[in-house]
Amino acid sequence: ECDFGHIHVDFPSGRRLTAVLLVTWSHSHHCFAIALPSEKTEAILHGMTEAFAFFRAVPIEVWWDNPKTVAQSILIGRERLVHPRYQALASHYRFLPRFCMPARGNEKPHVENRVKRLQRRWATPVPRVADLSALNAYLRRCCEEELSRTVQRKEKSIGERFAEDRSGAAAHPPRGFEACVSRPGKVDKYQSIRHETNWYSVPREVAFRTVTVKAYVDRIEVVHLGKAVARHERCYGRHEQILDPLHYLPALARKPATLDHADLYRKWKLPAAFATLRDSLRSRHGDRRGDREYIRVLQVLGRHS
């Protein structure tokens, strides 16, 4: 059974309401919890692949309510138009996707109780962590400690009952699943491609080309002719530009003045040795020629680290 719970977490930037995916075995009550930056389809795919790796087993059925990120349309009875990527996940791990009837969340009561336990036991007092990775390490420890607990009116511990669950489950497949959603898109004249409301830069050679945008929970990849040509950290803001200065270095030689006037370069965090080198070149050759020599050095970063 799967569902999202929400807890308040204190990060260095402040308190934030955080989504936590809970995956619970209905017989043993063994649970996996993972905090995610969103509840989008790619986040669900990532969370479930992490859950199956944690359990080292795959159940016969997986039950959800009817989130549109998983079930795009409710048809007749329990029939659903399943999101293609969730259907791919089910095919890869060979489980049957199941869904509750509308407004009948009580059909998966074990994970519903887990949501309450998450809030009352694992998030009270409010956890204080450095980042999502630290929060997930804490949640994983909580899940592991549960194995020794015995559920009320049960004779065996959760760990012992989970051994029974695993005996009737499928083995974890040797190959991983690519937990992303993808779509085609066309690069614009500014060497950027849009995903949701944000723009991500790509190299000059794929400007105006049709590419595939692959959205993972933590990154965006742009693929052209089967090769990843750009990778960016995923941005969850709105109407932002995520630009890599390396993608614009070929044009810098034609417009060297942008080195000091474009935010893209002024905010570029390079080792201190680069500033020292630029000062040395300018004092040796003059400002204009020195900058051109410095730009030639920067362009080497397109081929070498």
mmCIF file of C-alpha atoms in Angstrom:
data_model
loop_
_atom_site.group_PDB
_atom_site.id
_atom_site.type_symbol
_atom_site.label_atom_id
_atom_site.label_comp_id
_atom_site.label_asym_id
_atom_site.label_seq_id
_atom_site.Cartn_x
_atom_site.Cartn_y
_atom_site.Cartn_z
ATOM 1 C CA GLU A 1 0.000 0.000 0.000
ATOM 2 C CA CYS A 2 1.333 3.463 -0.943
ATOM 3 C CA ASP A 3 0.466 6.991 0.084
ATOM 4 C CA PHE A 4 2.005 10.359 0.877
ATOM 5 C CA GLY A 5 2.241 11.873 4.328
ATOM 6 C CA HIS A 6 3.382 15.398 5.152
ATOM 7 C CA ILE A 7 5.582 16.511 8.034
ATOM 8 C CA HIS A 8 7.194 19.761 9.106
ATOM 9 C CA VAL A 9 10.996 19.682 8.998
ATOM 10 C CA ASP A 10 13.528 22.280 10.137
ATOM 11 C CA PHE A 11 16.169 22.812 7.447
ATOM 12 C CA PRO A 12 18.980 25.421 7.635
ATOM 13 C CA SER A 13 16.802 27.632 5.405
ATOM 14 C CA GLY A 14 13.813 27.348 7.759
ATOM 15 C CA ARG A 15 10.820 25.145 8.556
ATOM 16 C CA ARG A 16 9.210 23.483 5.549
ATOM 17 C CA LEU A 17 6.294 21.121 4.992
ATOM 18 C CA THR A 18 7.829 18.044 3.355
ATOM 19 C CA ALA A 19 6.189 15.221 1.403
ATOM 20 C CA VAL A 20 7.068 11.687 2.520
ATOM 21 C CA LEU A 21 6.205 8.626 0.424
ATOM 22 C CA LEU A 22 5.185 5.632 2.557
ATOM 23 C CA VAL A 23 5.205 2.080 1.194
ATOM 24 C CA THR A 24 3.751 -0.514 3.584
ATOM 25 C CA TRP A 25 3.257 -4.289 3.411
ATOM 26 C CA SER A 26 -0.272 -5.003 4.593
ATOM 27 C CA HIS A 27 0.523 -8.382 6.218
ATOM 28 C CA SER A 28 3.691 -7.606 8.149
ATOM 29 C CA HIS A 29 3.258 -3.784 8.452
ATOM 30 C CA HIS A 30 6.899 -3.371 7.408
ATOM 31 C CA CYS A 31 7.300 0.155 6.043
ATOM 32 C CA PHE A 32 9.623 2.256 3.934
ATOM 33 C CA ALA A 33 9.565 6.063 4.101
ATOM 34 C CA ILE A 34 11.367 8.532 1.856
ATOM 35 C CA ALA A 35 11.140 12.326 1.817
ATOM 36 C CA LEU A 36 10.828 13.768 -1.684
ATOM 37 C CA PRO A 37 10.934 17.296 -3.124
ATOM 38 C CA SER A 38 7.564 16.823 -4.843
ATOM 39 C CA GLU A 39 4.720 14.384 -5.448
ATOM 40 C CA LYS A 40 5.187 14.341 -9.217
ATOM 41 C CA THR A 41 5.292 11.104 -11.203
ATOM 42 C CA GLU A 42 9.098 11.019 -11.335
ATOM 43 C CA ALA A 43 9.247 11.415 -7.544
ATOM 44 C CA ILE A 44 6.879 8.463 -7.120
ATOM 45 C CA LEU A 45 8.964 6.367 -9.519
ATOM 46 C CA HIS A 46 12.139 7.239 -7.618
ATOM 47 C CA GLY A 47 10.572 6.559 -4.236
ATOM 48 C CA MET A 48 9.194 3.173 -5.253
ATOM 49 C CA THR A 49 12.467 2.000 -6.810
ATOM 50 C CA GLU A 50 14.189 2.961 -3.547
ATOM 51 C CA ALA A 51 11.516 1.084 -1.594
ATOM 52 C CA PHE A 52 11.905 -2.154 -3.591
ATOM 53 C CA ALA A 53 15.685 -1.955 -3.170
ATOM 54 C CA PHE A 54 15.217 -1.454 0.584
ATOM 55 C CA PHE A 55 12.878 -4.451 0.882
ATOM 56 C CA ARG A 56 14.955 -6.538 -1.596
ATOM 57 C CA ALA A 57 11.609 -7.911 -2.746
ATOM 58 C CA VAL A 58 8.634 -6.890 -4.889
ATOM 59 C CA PRO A 59 4.988 -7.496 -3.871
ATOM 60 C CA ILE A 60 2.420 -9.092 -6.161
ATOM 61 C CA GLU A 61 0.154 -6.027 -5.953
ATOM 62 C CA VAL A 62 0.711 -2.347 -5.192
ATOM 63 C CA TRP A 63 -2.282 -0.268 -4.084
ATOM 64 C CA TRP A 64 -2.789 3.493 -4.439
ATOM 65 C CA ASP A 65 -5.664 5.917 -4.165
ATOM 66 C CA ASN A 66 -6.201 7.670 -7.488
ATOM 67 C CA PRO A 67 -3.578 10.437 -7.805
ATOM 68 C CA LYS A 68 -3.386 11.765 -11.367
ATOM 69 C CA THR A 69 0.374 11.280 -11.241
ATOM 70 C CA VAL A 70 -0.329 7.523 -11.228
ATOM 71 C CA ALA A 71 -3.906 7.023 -12.479
ATOM 72 C CA GLN A 72 -4.547 9.585 -15.194
ATOM 73 C CA SER A 73 -8.248 8.740 -15.544
ATOM 74 C CA ILE A 74 -10.820 6.748 -13.581
ATOM 75 C CA LEU A 75 -12.747 4.433 -15.907
ATOM 76 C CA ILE A 76 -15.386 1.836 -15.009
ATOM 77 C CA GLY A 77 -15.132 0.178 -11.604
ATOM 78 C CA ARG A 78 -11.470 -0.351 -10.749
ATOM 79 C CA GLU A 79 -10.237 0.177 -14.282
ATOM 80 C CA ARG A 80 -7.828 3.070 -14.668
ATOM 81 C CA LEU A 81 -5.891 4.799 -17.422
ATOM 82 C CA VAL A 82 -2.484 4.329 -15.822
ATOM 83 C CA HIS A 83 0.314 6.824 -16.377
ATOM 84 C CA PRO A 84 2.643 5.281 -19.020
ATOM 85 C CA ARG A 85 5.732 5.603 -16.833
ATOM 86 C CA TYR A 86 4.003 4.016 -13.847
ATOM 87 C CA GLN A 87 2.859 1.210 -16.138
ATOM 88 C CA ALA A 88 6.501 0.827 -17.243
ATOM 89 C CA LEU A 89 7.521 0.615 -13.579
ATOM 90 C CA ALA A 90 4.915 -2.102 -12.961
ATOM 91 C CA SER A 91 6.111 -4.031 -16.019
ATOM 92 C CA HIS A 92 9.763 -3.776 -14.964
ATOM 93 C CA TYR A 93 9.123 -5.006 -11.406
ATOM 94 C CA ARG A 94 6.238 -7.287 -12.449
ATOM 95 C CA PHE A 95 3.629 -6.138 -9.947
ATOM 96 C CA LEU A 96 -0.074 -5.515 -10.547
ATOM 97 C CA PRO A 97 -1.110 -1.862 -10.178
ATOM 98 C CA ARG A 98 -4.247 -1.674 -8.050
ATOM 99 C CA PHE A 99 -6.399 1.303 -7.082
ATOM 100 C CA CYS A 100 -8.987 2.033 -4.417
ATOM 101 C CA MET A 101 -12.480 3.040 -5.358
ATOM 102 C CA PRO A 102 -12.911 6.850 -5.352
ATOM 103 C CA ALA A 103 -13.155 8.315 -1.832
ATOM 104 C CA ARG A 104 -12.450 4.878 -0.328
ATOM 105 C CA GLY A 105 -9.003 5.335 1.198
ATOM 106 C CA ASN A 106 -10.043 2.887 3.922
ATOM 107 C CA GLU A 107 -9.375 0.116 1.387
ATOM 108 C CA LYS A 108 -5.683 0.563 2.230
ATOM 109 C CA PRO A 109 -5.875 1.107 6.010
ATOM 110 C CA HIS A 110 -2.329 0.019 6.881
ATOM 111 C CA VAL A 111 -0.566 2.828 5.054
ATOM 112 C CA GLU A 112 -3.189 5.313 6.289
ATOM 113 C CA ASN A 113 -2.236 4.360 9.858
ATOM 114 C CA ARG A 114 1.419 4.687 8.899
ATOM 115 C CA VAL A 115 0.820 8.280 7.851
ATOM 116 C CA LYS A 116 -0.489 9.026 11.353
ATOM 117 C CA ARG A 117 2.445 7.228 12.941
ATOM 118 C CA LEU A 118 4.868 9.160 10.752
ATOM 119 C CA GLN A 119 3.475 12.447 12.021
ATOM 120 C CA ARG A 120 3.076 11.489 15.666
ATOM 121 C CA ARG A 121 6.124 9.319 16.323
ATOM 122 C CA TRP A 122 8.780 10.191 13.737
ATOM 123 C CA ALA A 123 8.096 13.910 13.287
ATOM 124 C CA THR A 124 7.312 14.935 16.866
ATOM 125 C CA PRO A 125 9.269 16.935 17.886
ATOM 126 C CA VAL A 126 9.965 18.502 14.484
ATOM 127 C CA PRO A 127 13.116 16.907 12.964
ATOM 128 C CA ARG A 128 16.074 19.257 12.478
ATOM 129 C CA VAL A 129 18.320 18.137 9.592
ATOM 130 C CA ALA A 130 20.841 19.556 7.127
ATOM 131 C CA ASP A 131 19.085 18.383 3.953
ATOM 132 C CA LEU A 132 16.782 15.760 2.440
ATOM 133 C CA SER A 133 19.560 13.139 2.464
ATOM 134 C CA ALA A 134 19.972 13.489 6.222
ATOM 135 C CA LEU A 135 16.199 13.340 6.700
ATOM 136 C CA ASN A 136 15.992 10.157 4.617
ATOM 137 C CA ALA A 137 18.816 8.554 6.616
ATOM 138 C CA TYR A 138 16.784 9.277 9.766
ATOM 139 C CA LEU A 139 13.574 7.863 8.249
ATOM 140 C CA ARG A 140 15.410 4.729 7.111
ATOM 141 C CA ARG A 141 16.675 4.133 10.668
ATOM 142 C CA CYS A 142 13.119 4.527 11.956
ATOM 143 C CA CYS A 143 11.901 1.894 9.467
ATOM 144 C CA GLU A 144 14.677 -0.532 10.391
ATOM 145 C CA GLU A 145 14.017 -0.143 14.126
ATOM 146 C CA GLU A 146 10.375 -1.086 13.514
ATOM 147 C CA LEU A 147 11.371 -4.640 12.576
ATOM 148 C CA SER A 148 11.689 -5.635 16.233
ATOM 149 C CA ARG A 149 8.286 -4.182 17.171
ATOM 150 C CA THR A 150 5.251 -6.435 17.559
ATOM 151 C CA VAL A 151 1.934 -5.080 16.296
ATOM 152 C CA GLN A 152 -0.977 -5.194 18.745
ATOM 153 C CA ARG A 153 -2.831 -8.546 18.744
ATOM 154 C CA LYS A 154 -0.031 -10.191 16.713
ATOM 155 C CA GLU A 155 2.259 -12.872 18.104
ATOM 156 C CA LYS A 156 5.240 -12.326 15.793
ATOM 157 C CA SER A 157 7.344 -9.219 15.300
ATOM 158 C CA ILE A 158 7.163 -7.119 12.149
ATOM 159 C CA GLY A 159 10.502 -8.591 11.062
ATOM 160 C CA GLU A 160 9.288 -12.163 11.471
ATOM 161 C CA ARG A 161 6.074 -11.436 9.598
ATOM 162 C CA PHE A 162 7.999 -9.657 6.853
ATOM 163 C CA ALA A 163 9.975 -12.870 6.305
ATOM 164 C CA GLU A 164 6.603 -14.456 5.483
ATOM 165 C CA ASP A 165 5.822 -11.580 3.119
ATOM 166 C CA ARG A 166 9.116 -12.033 1.304
ATOM 167 C CA SER A 167 8.538 -15.752 0.869
ATOM 168 C CA GLY A 168 5.499 -14.961 -1.298
ATOM 169 C CA ALA A 169 7.010 -11.970 -3.095
ATOM 170 C CA ALA A 170 9.028 -11.682 -6.296
ATOM 171 C CA ALA A 171 12.780 -11.197 -6.218
ATOM 172 C CA HIS A 172 14.215 -7.758 -6.800
ATOM 173 C CA PRO A 173 15.290 -7.589 -10.486
ATOM 174 C CA PRO A 174 19.031 -7.349 -11.183
ATOM 175 C CA ARG A 175 18.644 -4.317 -13.465
ATOM 176 C CA GLY A 176 17.504 -0.941 -12.184
ATOM 177 C CA PHE A 177 14.616 1.135 -13.497
ATOM 178 C CA GLU A 178 15.137 4.585 -15.007
ATOM 179 C CA ALA A 179 12.983 6.636 -12.656
ATOM 180 C CA CYS A 180 12.179 9.586 -14.903
ATOM 181 C CA VAL A 181 9.564 11.005 -17.216
ATOM 182 C CA SER A 182 10.569 12.181 -20.688
ATOM 183 C CA ARG A 183 9.155 14.300 -23.469
ATOM 184 C CA PRO A 184 10.408 15.783 -26.763
ATOM 185 C CA GLY A 185 11.195 19.464 -27.043
ATOM 186 C CA LYS A 186 12.871 21.950 -29.360
ATOM 187 C CA VAL A 187 15.856 24.041 -28.301
ATOM 188 C CA ASP A 188 15.378 27.770 -28.867
ATOM 189 C CA LYS A 189 17.797 30.382 -30.230
ATOM 190 C CA TYR A 190 19.035 31.104 -26.701
ATOM 191 C CA GLN A 191 20.348 27.518 -26.400
ATOM 192 C CA SER A 192 17.730 26.608 -23.809
ATOM 193 C CA ILE A 193 14.962 24.073 -23.474
ATOM 194 C CA ARG A 194 11.878 24.469 -21.321
ATOM 195 C CA HIS A 195 10.707 21.981 -18.704
ATOM 196 C CA GLU A 196 7.564 22.957 -16.835
ATOM 197 C CA THR A 197 8.111 26.697 -16.162
ATOM 198 C CA ASN A 198 11.917 26.692 -16.115
ATOM 199 C CA TRP A 199 14.577 26.945 -18.833
ATOM 200 C CA TYR A 200 17.737 24.821 -18.963
ATOM 201 C CA SER A 201 20.753 25.537 -21.170
ATOM 202 C CA VAL A 202 22.259 23.163 -23.738
ATOM 203 C CA PRO A 203 25.422 23.294 -25.881
ATOM 204 C CA ARG A 204 25.463 25.450 -28.988
ATOM 205 C CA GLU A 205 25.582 22.495 -31.403
ATOM 206 C CA VAL A 206 22.037 21.414 -30.502
ATOM 207 C CA ALA A 207 20.433 24.865 -30.843
ATOM 208 C CA PHE A 208 17.187 24.660 -32.873
ATOM 209 C CA ARG A 209 17.328 20.832 -32.703
ATOM 210 C CA THR A 210 14.633 18.495 -31.374
ATOM 211 C CA VAL A 211 15.811 16.805 -28.189
ATOM 212 C CA THR A 212 14.421 14.606 -25.412
ATOM 213 C CA VAL A 213 14.084 16.120 -21.932
ATOM 214 C CA LYS A 214 14.336 13.544 -19.134
ATOM 215 C CA ALA A 215 13.140 14.734 -15.745
ATOM 216 C CA TYR A 216 14.434 12.888 -12.680
ATOM 217 C CA VAL A 217 13.638 13.793 -9.119
ATOM 218 C CA ASP A 218 17.048 15.435 -8.666
ATOM 219 C CA ARG A 219 18.180 16.432 -12.174
ATOM 220 C CA ILE A 220 17.251 17.270 -15.736
ATOM 221 C CA GLU A 221 18.990 15.540 -18.650
ATOM 222 C CA VAL A 222 18.790 16.641 -22.270
ATOM 223 C CA VAL A 223 19.387 13.875 -24.813
ATOM 224 C CA HIS A 224 20.139 14.287 -28.514
ATOM 225 C CA LEU A 225 20.641 11.307 -30.862
ATOM 226 C CA GLY A 226 20.874 8.938 -27.909
ATOM 227 C CA LYS A 227 23.555 10.963 -26.093
ATOM 228 C CA ALA A 228 23.120 13.123 -23.000
ATOM 229 C CA VAL A 229 24.320 16.584 -24.061
ATOM 230 C CA ALA A 230 23.373 18.485 -20.884
ATOM 231 C CA ARG A 231 22.732 17.725 -17.215
ATOM 232 C CA HIS A 232 21.410 20.182 -14.651
ATOM 233 C CA GLU A 233 20.354 20.020 -11.044
ATOM 234 C CA ARG A 234 16.554 19.970 -10.951
ATOM 235 C CA CYS A 235 15.005 23.330 -10.124
ATOM 236 C CA TYR A 236 11.676 23.337 -8.260
ATOM 237 C CA GLY A 237 11.243 27.102 -8.473
ATOM 238 C CA ARG A 238 9.156 28.824 -11.135
ATOM 239 C CA HIS A 239 10.171 30.864 -14.177
ATOM 240 C CA GLU A 240 13.882 30.439 -13.533
ATOM 241 C CA GLN A 241 16.847 30.011 -15.860
ATOM 242 C CA ILE A 242 19.339 27.281 -15.070
ATOM 243 C CA LEU A 243 22.327 28.029 -17.267
ATOM 244 C CA ASP A 244 25.742 26.394 -17.539
ATOM 245 C CA PRO A 245 28.466 28.909 -18.556
ATOM 246 C CA LEU A 246 30.295 26.125 -20.397
ATOM 247 C CA HIS A 247 27.452 25.959 -22.905
ATOM 248 C CA TYR A 248 28.055 29.582 -23.967
ATOM 249 C CA LEU A 249 31.857 29.635 -24.142
ATOM 250 C CA PRO A 250 32.040 29.378 -27.971
ATOM 251 C CA ALA A 251 30.164 32.686 -28.272
ATOM 252 C CA LEU A 252 32.239 34.406 -25.596
ATOM 253 C CA ALA A 253 35.177 34.933 -27.957
ATOM 254 C CA ARG A 254 32.944 37.080 -30.196
ATOM 255 C CA LYS A 255 31.562 39.118 -27.285
ATOM 256 C CA PRO A 256 34.317 39.330 -24.640
ATOM 257 C CA ALA A 257 32.596 42.254 -22.894
ATOM 258 C CA THR A 258 29.913 39.864 -21.582
ATOM 259 C CA LEU A 259 32.586 38.413 -19.304
ATOM 260 C CA ASP A 260 32.062 41.377 -16.957
ATOM 261 C CA HIS A 261 28.480 42.356 -17.770
ATOM 262 C CA ALA A 262 26.493 39.102 -18.039
ATOM 263 C CA ASP A 263 25.218 37.594 -14.768
ATOM 264 C CA LEU A 264 25.977 34.183 -16.201
ATOM 265 C CA TYR A 265 29.735 34.860 -16.012
ATOM 266 C CA ARG A 266 29.837 37.296 -13.103
ATOM 267 C CA LYS A 267 28.204 34.681 -10.852
ATOM 268 C CA TRP A 268 30.336 31.814 -12.188
ATOM 269 C CA LYS A 269 32.171 30.322 -9.217
ATOM 270 C CA LEU A 270 35.645 29.388 -10.405
ATOM 271 C CA PRO A 271 38.737 28.572 -8.319
ATOM 272 C CA ALA A 272 40.686 31.648 -7.183
ATOM 273 C CA ALA A 273 43.530 30.732 -9.539
ATOM 274 C CA PHE A 274 41.412 31.855 -12.514
ATOM 275 C CA ALA A 275 41.104 35.414 -11.203
ATOM 276 C CA THR A 276 44.846 35.453 -10.545
ATOM 277 C CA LEU A 277 45.484 34.246 -14.094
ATOM 278 C CA ARG A 278 43.228 36.907 -15.595
ATOM 279 C CA ASP A 279 44.960 39.693 -13.659
ATOM 280 C CA SER A 280 48.334 38.373 -14.799
ATOM 281 C CA LEU A 281 47.296 38.213 -18.467
ATOM 282 C CA ARG A 282 45.826 41.717 -18.400
ATOM 283 C CA SER A 283 48.937 43.201 -16.808
ATOM 284 C CA ARG A 284 51.126 41.436 -19.374
ATOM 285 C CA HIS A 285 49.103 42.036 -22.551
ATOM 286 C CA GLY A 286 46.724 44.860 -21.696
ATOM 287 C CA ASP A 287 43.057 44.573 -20.767
ATOM 288 C CA ARG A 288 41.624 43.760 -24.182
ATOM 289 C CA ARG A 289 44.169 41.197 -25.370
ATOM 290 C CA GLY A 290 44.551 39.824 -21.853
ATOM 291 C CA ASP A 291 40.811 39.082 -21.692
ATOM 292 C CA ARG A 292 40.951 37.351 -25.061
ATOM 293 C CA GLU A 293 43.810 35.155 -23.851
ATOM 294 C CA TYR A 294 41.863 34.462 -20.660
ATOM 295 C CA ILE A 295 38.769 33.476 -22.676
ATOM 296 C CA ARG A 296 40.894 30.970 -24.616
ATOM 297 C CA VAL A 297 41.786 29.369 -21.283
ATOM 298 C CA LEU A 298 38.121 29.283 -20.222
ATOM 299 C CA GLN A 299 37.198 27.557 -23.475
ATOM 300 C CA VAL A 300 39.501 24.686 -22.566
ATOM 301 C CA LEU A 301 37.007 23.913 -19.748
ATOM 302 C CA GLY A 302 34.612 22.742 -22.464
ATOM 303 C CA ARG A 303 36.924 19.772 -23.069
ATOM 304 C CA HIS A 304 38.766 19.302 -19.759
ATOM 305 C CA SER A 305 37.817 19.576 -16.105
#
